[in-house]
PDB file of C-alpha atoms in Angstrom:
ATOM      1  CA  UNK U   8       0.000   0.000   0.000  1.00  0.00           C
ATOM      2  CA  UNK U   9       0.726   3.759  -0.704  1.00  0.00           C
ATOM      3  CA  UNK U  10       1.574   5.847   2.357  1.00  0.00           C
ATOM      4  CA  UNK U  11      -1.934   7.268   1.526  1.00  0.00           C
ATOM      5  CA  UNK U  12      -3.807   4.202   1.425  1.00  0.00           C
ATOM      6  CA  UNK U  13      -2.002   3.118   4.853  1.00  0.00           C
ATOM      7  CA  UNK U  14      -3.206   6.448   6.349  1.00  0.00           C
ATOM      8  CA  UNK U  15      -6.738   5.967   5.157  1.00  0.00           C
ATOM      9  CA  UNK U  16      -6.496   2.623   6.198  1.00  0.00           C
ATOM     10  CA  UNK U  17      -5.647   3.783   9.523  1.00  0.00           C
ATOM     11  CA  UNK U  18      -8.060   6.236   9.612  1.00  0.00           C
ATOM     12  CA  UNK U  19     -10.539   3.796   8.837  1.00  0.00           C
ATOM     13  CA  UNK U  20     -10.119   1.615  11.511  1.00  0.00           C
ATOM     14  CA  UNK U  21     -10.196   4.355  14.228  1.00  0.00           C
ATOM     15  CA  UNK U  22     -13.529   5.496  12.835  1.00  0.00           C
ATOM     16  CA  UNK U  23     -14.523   2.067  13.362  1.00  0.00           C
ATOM     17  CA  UNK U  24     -13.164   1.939  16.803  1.00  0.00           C
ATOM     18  CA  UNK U  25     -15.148   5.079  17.558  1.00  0.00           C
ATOM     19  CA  UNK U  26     -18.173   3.938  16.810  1.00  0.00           C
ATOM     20  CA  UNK U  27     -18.166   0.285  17.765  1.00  0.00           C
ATOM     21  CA  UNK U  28     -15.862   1.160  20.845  1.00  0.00           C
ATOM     22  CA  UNK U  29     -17.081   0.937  24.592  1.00  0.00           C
ATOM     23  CA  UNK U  30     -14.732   1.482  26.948  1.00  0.00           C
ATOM     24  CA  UNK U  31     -13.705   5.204  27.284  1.00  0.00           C
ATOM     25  CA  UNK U  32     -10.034   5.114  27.491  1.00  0.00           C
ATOM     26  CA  UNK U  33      -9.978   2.943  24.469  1.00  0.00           C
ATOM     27  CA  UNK U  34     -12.816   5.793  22.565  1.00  0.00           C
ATOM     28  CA  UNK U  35      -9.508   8.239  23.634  1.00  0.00           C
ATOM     29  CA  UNK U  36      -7.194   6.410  22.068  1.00  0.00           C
ATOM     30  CA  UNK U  37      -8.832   5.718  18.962  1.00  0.00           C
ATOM     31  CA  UNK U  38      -9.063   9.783  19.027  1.00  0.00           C
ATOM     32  CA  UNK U  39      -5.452  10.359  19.251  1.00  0.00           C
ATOM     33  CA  UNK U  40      -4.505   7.847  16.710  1.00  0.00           C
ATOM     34  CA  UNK U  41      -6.984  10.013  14.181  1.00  0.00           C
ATOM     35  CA  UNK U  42      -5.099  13.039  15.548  1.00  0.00           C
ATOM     36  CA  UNK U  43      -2.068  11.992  14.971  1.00  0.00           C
ATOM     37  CA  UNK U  44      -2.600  10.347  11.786  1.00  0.00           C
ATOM     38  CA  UNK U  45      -3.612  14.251  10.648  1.00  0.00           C
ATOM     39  CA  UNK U  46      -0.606  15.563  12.169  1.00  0.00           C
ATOM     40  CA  UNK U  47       1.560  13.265  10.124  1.00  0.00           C
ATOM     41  CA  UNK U  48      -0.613  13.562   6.700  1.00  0.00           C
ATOM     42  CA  UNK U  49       0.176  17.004   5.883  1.00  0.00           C
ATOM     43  CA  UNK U  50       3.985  15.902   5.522  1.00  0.00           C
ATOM     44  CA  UNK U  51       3.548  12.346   3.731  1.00  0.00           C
ATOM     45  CA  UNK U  52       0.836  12.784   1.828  1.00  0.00           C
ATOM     46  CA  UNK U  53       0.003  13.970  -1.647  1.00  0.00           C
ATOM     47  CA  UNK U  54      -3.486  14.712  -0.742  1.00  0.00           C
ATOM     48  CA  UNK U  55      -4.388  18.429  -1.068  1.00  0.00           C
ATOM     49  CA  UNK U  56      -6.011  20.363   2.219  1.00  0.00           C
ATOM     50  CA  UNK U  57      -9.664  19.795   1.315  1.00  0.00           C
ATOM     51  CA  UNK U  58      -8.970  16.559   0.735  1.00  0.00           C
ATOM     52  CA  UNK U  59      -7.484  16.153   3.959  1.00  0.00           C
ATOM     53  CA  UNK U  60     -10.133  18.180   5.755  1.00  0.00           C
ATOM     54  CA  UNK U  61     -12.812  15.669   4.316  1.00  0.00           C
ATOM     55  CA  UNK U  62     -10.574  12.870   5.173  1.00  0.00           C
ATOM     56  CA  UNK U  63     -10.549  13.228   9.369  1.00  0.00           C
ATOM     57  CA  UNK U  64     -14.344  14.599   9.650  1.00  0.00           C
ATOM     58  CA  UNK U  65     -15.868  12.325  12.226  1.00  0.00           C
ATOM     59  CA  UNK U  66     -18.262   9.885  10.860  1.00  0.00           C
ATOM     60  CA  UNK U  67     -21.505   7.984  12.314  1.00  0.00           C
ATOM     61  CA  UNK U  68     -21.301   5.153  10.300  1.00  0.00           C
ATOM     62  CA  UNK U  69     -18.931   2.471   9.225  1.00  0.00           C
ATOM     63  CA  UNK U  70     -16.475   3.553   7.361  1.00  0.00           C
ATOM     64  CA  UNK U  71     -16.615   2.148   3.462  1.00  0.00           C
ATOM     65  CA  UNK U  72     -15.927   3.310  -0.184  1.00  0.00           C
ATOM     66  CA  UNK U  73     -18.166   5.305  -1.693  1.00  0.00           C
ATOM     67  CA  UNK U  74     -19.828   4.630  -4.768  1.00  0.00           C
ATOM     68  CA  UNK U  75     -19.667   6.868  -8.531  1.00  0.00           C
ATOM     69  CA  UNK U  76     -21.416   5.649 -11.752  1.00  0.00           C
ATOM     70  CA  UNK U  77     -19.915   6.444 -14.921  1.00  0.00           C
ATOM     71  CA  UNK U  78     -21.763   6.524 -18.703  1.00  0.00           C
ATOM     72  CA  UNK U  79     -19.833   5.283 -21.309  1.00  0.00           C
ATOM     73  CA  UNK U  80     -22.254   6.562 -25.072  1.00  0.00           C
ATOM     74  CA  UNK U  81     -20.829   5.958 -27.889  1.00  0.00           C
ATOM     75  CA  UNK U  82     -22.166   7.487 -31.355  1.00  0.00           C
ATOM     76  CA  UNK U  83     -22.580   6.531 -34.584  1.00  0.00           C
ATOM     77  CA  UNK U  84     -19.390   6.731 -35.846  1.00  0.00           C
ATOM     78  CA  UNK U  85     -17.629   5.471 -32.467  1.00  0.00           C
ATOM     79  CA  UNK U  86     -17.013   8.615 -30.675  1.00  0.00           C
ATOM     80  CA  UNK U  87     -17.191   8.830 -26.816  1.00  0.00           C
ATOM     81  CA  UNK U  88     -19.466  11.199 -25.113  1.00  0.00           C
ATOM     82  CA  UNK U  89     -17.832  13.558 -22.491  1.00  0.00           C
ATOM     83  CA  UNK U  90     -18.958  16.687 -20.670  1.00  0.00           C
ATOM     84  CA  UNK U  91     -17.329  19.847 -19.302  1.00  0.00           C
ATOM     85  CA  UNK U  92     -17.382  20.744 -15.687  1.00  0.00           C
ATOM     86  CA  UNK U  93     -19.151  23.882 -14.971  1.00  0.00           C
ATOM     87  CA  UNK U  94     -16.709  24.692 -12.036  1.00  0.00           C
ATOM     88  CA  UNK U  95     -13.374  23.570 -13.749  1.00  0.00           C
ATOM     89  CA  UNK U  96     -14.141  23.436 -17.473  1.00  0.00           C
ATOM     90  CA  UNK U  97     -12.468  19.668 -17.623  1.00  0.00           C
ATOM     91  CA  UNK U  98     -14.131  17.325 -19.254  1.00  0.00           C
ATOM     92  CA  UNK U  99     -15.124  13.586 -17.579  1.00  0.00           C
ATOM     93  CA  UNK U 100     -17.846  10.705 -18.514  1.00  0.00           C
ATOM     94  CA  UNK U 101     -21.218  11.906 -17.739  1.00  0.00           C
ATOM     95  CA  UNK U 102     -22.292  10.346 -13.776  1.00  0.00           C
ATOM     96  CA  UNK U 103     -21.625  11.036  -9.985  1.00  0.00           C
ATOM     97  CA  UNK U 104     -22.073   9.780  -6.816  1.00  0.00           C
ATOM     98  CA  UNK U 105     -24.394   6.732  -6.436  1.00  0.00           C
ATOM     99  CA  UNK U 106     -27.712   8.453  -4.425  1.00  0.00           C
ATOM    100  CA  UNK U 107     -29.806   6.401  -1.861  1.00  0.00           C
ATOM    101  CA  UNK U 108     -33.080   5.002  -3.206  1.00  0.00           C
ATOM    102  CA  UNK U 109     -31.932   4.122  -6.782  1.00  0.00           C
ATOM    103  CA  UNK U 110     -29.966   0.975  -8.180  1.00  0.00           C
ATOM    104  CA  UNK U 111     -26.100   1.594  -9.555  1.00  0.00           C
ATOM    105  CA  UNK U 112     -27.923   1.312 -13.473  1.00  0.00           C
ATOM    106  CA  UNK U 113     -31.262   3.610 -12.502  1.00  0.00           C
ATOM    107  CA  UNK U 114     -28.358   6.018 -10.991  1.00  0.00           C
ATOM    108  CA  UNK U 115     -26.320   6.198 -13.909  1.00  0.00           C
ATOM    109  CA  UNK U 116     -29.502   6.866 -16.522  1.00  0.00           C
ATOM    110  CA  UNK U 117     -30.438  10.031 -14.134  1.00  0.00           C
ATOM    111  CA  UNK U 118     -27.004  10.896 -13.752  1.00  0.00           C
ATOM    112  CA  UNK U 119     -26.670  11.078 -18.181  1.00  0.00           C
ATOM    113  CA  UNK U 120     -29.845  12.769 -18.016  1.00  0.00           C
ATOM    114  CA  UNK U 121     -28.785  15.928 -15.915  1.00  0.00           C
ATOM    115  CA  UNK U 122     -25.325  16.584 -16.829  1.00  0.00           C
ATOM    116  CA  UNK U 123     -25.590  15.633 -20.647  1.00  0.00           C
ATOM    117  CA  UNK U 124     -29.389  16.042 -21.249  1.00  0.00           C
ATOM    118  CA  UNK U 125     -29.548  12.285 -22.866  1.00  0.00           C
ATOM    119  CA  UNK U 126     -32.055   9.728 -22.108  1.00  0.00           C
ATOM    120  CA  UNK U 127     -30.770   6.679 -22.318  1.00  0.00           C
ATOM    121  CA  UNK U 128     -30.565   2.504 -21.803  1.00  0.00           C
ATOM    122  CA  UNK U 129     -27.976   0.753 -19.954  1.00  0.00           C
ATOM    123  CA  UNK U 130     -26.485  -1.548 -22.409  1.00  0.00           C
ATOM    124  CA  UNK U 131     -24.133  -3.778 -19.186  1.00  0.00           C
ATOM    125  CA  UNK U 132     -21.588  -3.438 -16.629  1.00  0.00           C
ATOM    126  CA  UNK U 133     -18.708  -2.382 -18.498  1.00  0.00           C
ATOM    127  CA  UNK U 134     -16.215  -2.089 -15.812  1.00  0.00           C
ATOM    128  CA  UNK U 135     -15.450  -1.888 -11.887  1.00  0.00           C
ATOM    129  CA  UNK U 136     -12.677   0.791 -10.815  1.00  0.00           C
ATOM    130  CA  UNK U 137     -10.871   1.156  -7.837  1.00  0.00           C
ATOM    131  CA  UNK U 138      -9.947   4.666  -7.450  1.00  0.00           C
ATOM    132  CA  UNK U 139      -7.102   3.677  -4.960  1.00  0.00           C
ATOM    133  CA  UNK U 140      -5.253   1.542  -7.934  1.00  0.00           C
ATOM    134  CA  UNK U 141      -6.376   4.406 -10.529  1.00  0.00           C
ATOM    135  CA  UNK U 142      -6.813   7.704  -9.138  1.00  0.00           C
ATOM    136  CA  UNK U 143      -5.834   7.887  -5.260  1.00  0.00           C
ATOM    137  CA  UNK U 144      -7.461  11.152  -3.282  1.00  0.00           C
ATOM    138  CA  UNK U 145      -8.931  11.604   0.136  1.00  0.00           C
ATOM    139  CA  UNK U 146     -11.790   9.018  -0.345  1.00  0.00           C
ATOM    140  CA  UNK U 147     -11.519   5.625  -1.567  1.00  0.00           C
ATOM    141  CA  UNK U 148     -14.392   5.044  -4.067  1.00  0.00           C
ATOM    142  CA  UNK U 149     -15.460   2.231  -5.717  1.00  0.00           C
ATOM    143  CA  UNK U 150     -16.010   3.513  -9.631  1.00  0.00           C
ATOM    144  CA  UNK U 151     -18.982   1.679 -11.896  1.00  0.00           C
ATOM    145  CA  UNK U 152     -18.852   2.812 -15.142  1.00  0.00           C
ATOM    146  CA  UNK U 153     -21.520   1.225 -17.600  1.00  0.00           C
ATOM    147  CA  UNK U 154     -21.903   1.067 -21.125  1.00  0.00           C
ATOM    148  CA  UNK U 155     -25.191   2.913 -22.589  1.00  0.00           C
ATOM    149  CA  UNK U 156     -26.845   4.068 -25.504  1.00  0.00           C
ATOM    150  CA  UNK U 157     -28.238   7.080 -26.342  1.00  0.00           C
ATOM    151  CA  UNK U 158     -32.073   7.195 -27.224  1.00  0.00           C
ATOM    152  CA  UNK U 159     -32.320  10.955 -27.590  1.00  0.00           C
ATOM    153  CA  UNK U 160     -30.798  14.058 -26.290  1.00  0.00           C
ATOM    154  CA  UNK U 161     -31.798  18.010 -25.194  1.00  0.00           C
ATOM    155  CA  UNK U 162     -28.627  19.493 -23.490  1.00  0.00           C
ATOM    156  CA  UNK U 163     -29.053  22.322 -21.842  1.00  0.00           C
ATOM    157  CA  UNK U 164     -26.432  24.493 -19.253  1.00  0.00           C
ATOM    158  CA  UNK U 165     -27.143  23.189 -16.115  1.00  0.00           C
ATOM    159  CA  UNK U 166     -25.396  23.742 -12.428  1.00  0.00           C
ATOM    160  CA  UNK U 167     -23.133  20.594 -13.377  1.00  0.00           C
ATOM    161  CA  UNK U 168     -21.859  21.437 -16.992  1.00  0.00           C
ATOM    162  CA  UNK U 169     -21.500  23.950 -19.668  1.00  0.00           C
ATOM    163  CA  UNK U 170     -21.115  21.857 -22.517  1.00  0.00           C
ATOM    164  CA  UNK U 171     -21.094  18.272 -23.996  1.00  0.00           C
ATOM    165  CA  UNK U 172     -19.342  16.780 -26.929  1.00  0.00           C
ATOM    166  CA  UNK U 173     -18.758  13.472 -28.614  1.00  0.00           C
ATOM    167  CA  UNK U 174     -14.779  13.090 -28.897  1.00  0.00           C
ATOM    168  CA  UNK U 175     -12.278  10.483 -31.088  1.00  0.00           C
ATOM    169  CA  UNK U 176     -10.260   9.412 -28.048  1.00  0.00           C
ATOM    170  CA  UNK U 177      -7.559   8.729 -30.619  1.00  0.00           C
ATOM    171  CA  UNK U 178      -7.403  12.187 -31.349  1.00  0.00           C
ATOM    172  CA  UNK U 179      -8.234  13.561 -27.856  1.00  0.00           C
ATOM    173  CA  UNK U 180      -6.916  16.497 -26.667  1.00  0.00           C
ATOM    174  CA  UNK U 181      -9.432  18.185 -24.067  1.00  0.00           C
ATOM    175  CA  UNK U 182      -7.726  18.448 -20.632  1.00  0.00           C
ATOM    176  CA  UNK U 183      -9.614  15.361 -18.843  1.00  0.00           C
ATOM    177  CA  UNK U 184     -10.617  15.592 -15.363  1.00  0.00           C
ATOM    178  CA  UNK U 185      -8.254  12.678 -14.024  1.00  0.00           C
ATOM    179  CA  UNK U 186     -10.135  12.264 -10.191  1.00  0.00           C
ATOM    180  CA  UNK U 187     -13.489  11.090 -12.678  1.00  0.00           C
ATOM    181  CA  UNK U 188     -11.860   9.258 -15.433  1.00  0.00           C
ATOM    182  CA  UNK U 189      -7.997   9.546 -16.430  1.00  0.00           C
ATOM    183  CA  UNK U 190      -6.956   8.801 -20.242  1.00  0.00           C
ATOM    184  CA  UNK U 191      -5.796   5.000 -19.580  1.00  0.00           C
ATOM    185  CA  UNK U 192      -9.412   4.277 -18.115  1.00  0.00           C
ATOM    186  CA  UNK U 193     -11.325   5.682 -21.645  1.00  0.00           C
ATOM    187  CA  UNK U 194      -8.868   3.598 -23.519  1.00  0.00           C
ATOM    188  CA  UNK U 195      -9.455   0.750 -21.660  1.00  0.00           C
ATOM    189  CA  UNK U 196     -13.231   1.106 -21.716  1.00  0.00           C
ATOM    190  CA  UNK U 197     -13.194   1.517 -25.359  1.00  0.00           C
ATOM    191  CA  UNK U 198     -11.248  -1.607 -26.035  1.00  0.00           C
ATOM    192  CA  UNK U 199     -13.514  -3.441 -23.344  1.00  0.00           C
ATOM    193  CA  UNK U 200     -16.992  -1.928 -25.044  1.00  0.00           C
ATOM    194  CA  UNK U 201     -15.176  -3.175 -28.725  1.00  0.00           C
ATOM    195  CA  UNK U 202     -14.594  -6.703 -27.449  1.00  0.00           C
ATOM    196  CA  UNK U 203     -17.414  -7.625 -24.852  1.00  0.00           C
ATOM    197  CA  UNK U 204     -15.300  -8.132 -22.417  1.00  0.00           C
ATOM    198  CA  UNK U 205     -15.589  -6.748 -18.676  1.00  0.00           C
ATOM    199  CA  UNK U 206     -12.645  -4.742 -16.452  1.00  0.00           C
ATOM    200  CA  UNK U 207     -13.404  -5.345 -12.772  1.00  0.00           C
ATOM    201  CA  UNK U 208     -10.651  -4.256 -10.308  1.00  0.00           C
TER     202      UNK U 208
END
């Protein structure tokens, strides 16, 4: 493991403790080993400050990746369909966080819908990505990305995204938003949509 997955690791655990824990000198120590864990972050790590912020909030739960879904559309004539962060102006595969009350594929059809204005199908699973082995940043996420087709689509500007294309990855030179989707992850998901085949970290 990276020095930053052993920290979250770490971190992980104490949360744990802290909830499941009993005894009160043992809820103390599971406190100082989160302090000091953020003490010795901000020299080892790679993480940037919000990251880290986000990282040692105290939690009420269990501790456990979080969930994204990721479209992968492909046109006519093969192209990939991307859209440009409102905030940033780098582009990613349409999707987000995976919200309570809907399944990973009813998630990823809402998540198209808003940020790219397409209603779509869910063709399959295309792949599975670990964001530790990919992407690493303050939360460990667990990255679903599923192959889709377009039915029909109305963009308009929305709070998300300013703008949505269909790019020749071949040719692709857009600055990418690497924490959604980095360059070797659309290649990969290309090849894996041309073959059938399925990527699951």
């Amino acid at each position: 493991m990276s020095v930053d997955q052993l920290i979250k690791r770490l971190n992980a655990i104490a949360d744990a403790g802290l909830i499941y824990g009993k005894d009160t000198f043992d809820l103390e120590r599971y406190q100082d080993i989160k302090n000091v864990l953020r003490d010795l972050t901000g020299d080892l790590s790679d993480l940037t400050p919000a990251e880290l912020s986000d990282l040692f909030l105290p939690t009420s739960h269990y501790p456990t990746p979080m969930i994204d879904v990721r479209a992968f559309v492909k046109n006519e004539t093969g192209h990939v369909l991307l859209v440009r962060d409102q905030a940033k102006g780098d582009w990613a595969l349409p999707g987000g966080y995976g919200e309570i009350g809907f399944s990973p594929s009813e998630n990823v059809l809402k998540e198209l819908a808003e940020e790219a204005g397409v209603t779509g199908e869910v063709v399959r699973l295309l792949a599975v990505f670990d964001t530790n082995k990919w992407q690493p940043q303050g939360r460990q996420y667990y990255k679903f990305v599923f192959e889709c087709r377009a039915l029909s689509q109305d963009f308009k500007v929305n709070s998300e995204t300013s703008e949505t294309d269909y790019f020749n990855l071949e040719t692709l030179t857009v600055p990418l938003s690497e924490k959604r989707n980095t360059r070797s992850q659309l290649n990969l998901l290309d090849e894996l949509s041309q073959t059938g085949k399925q990527y699951i970290d």
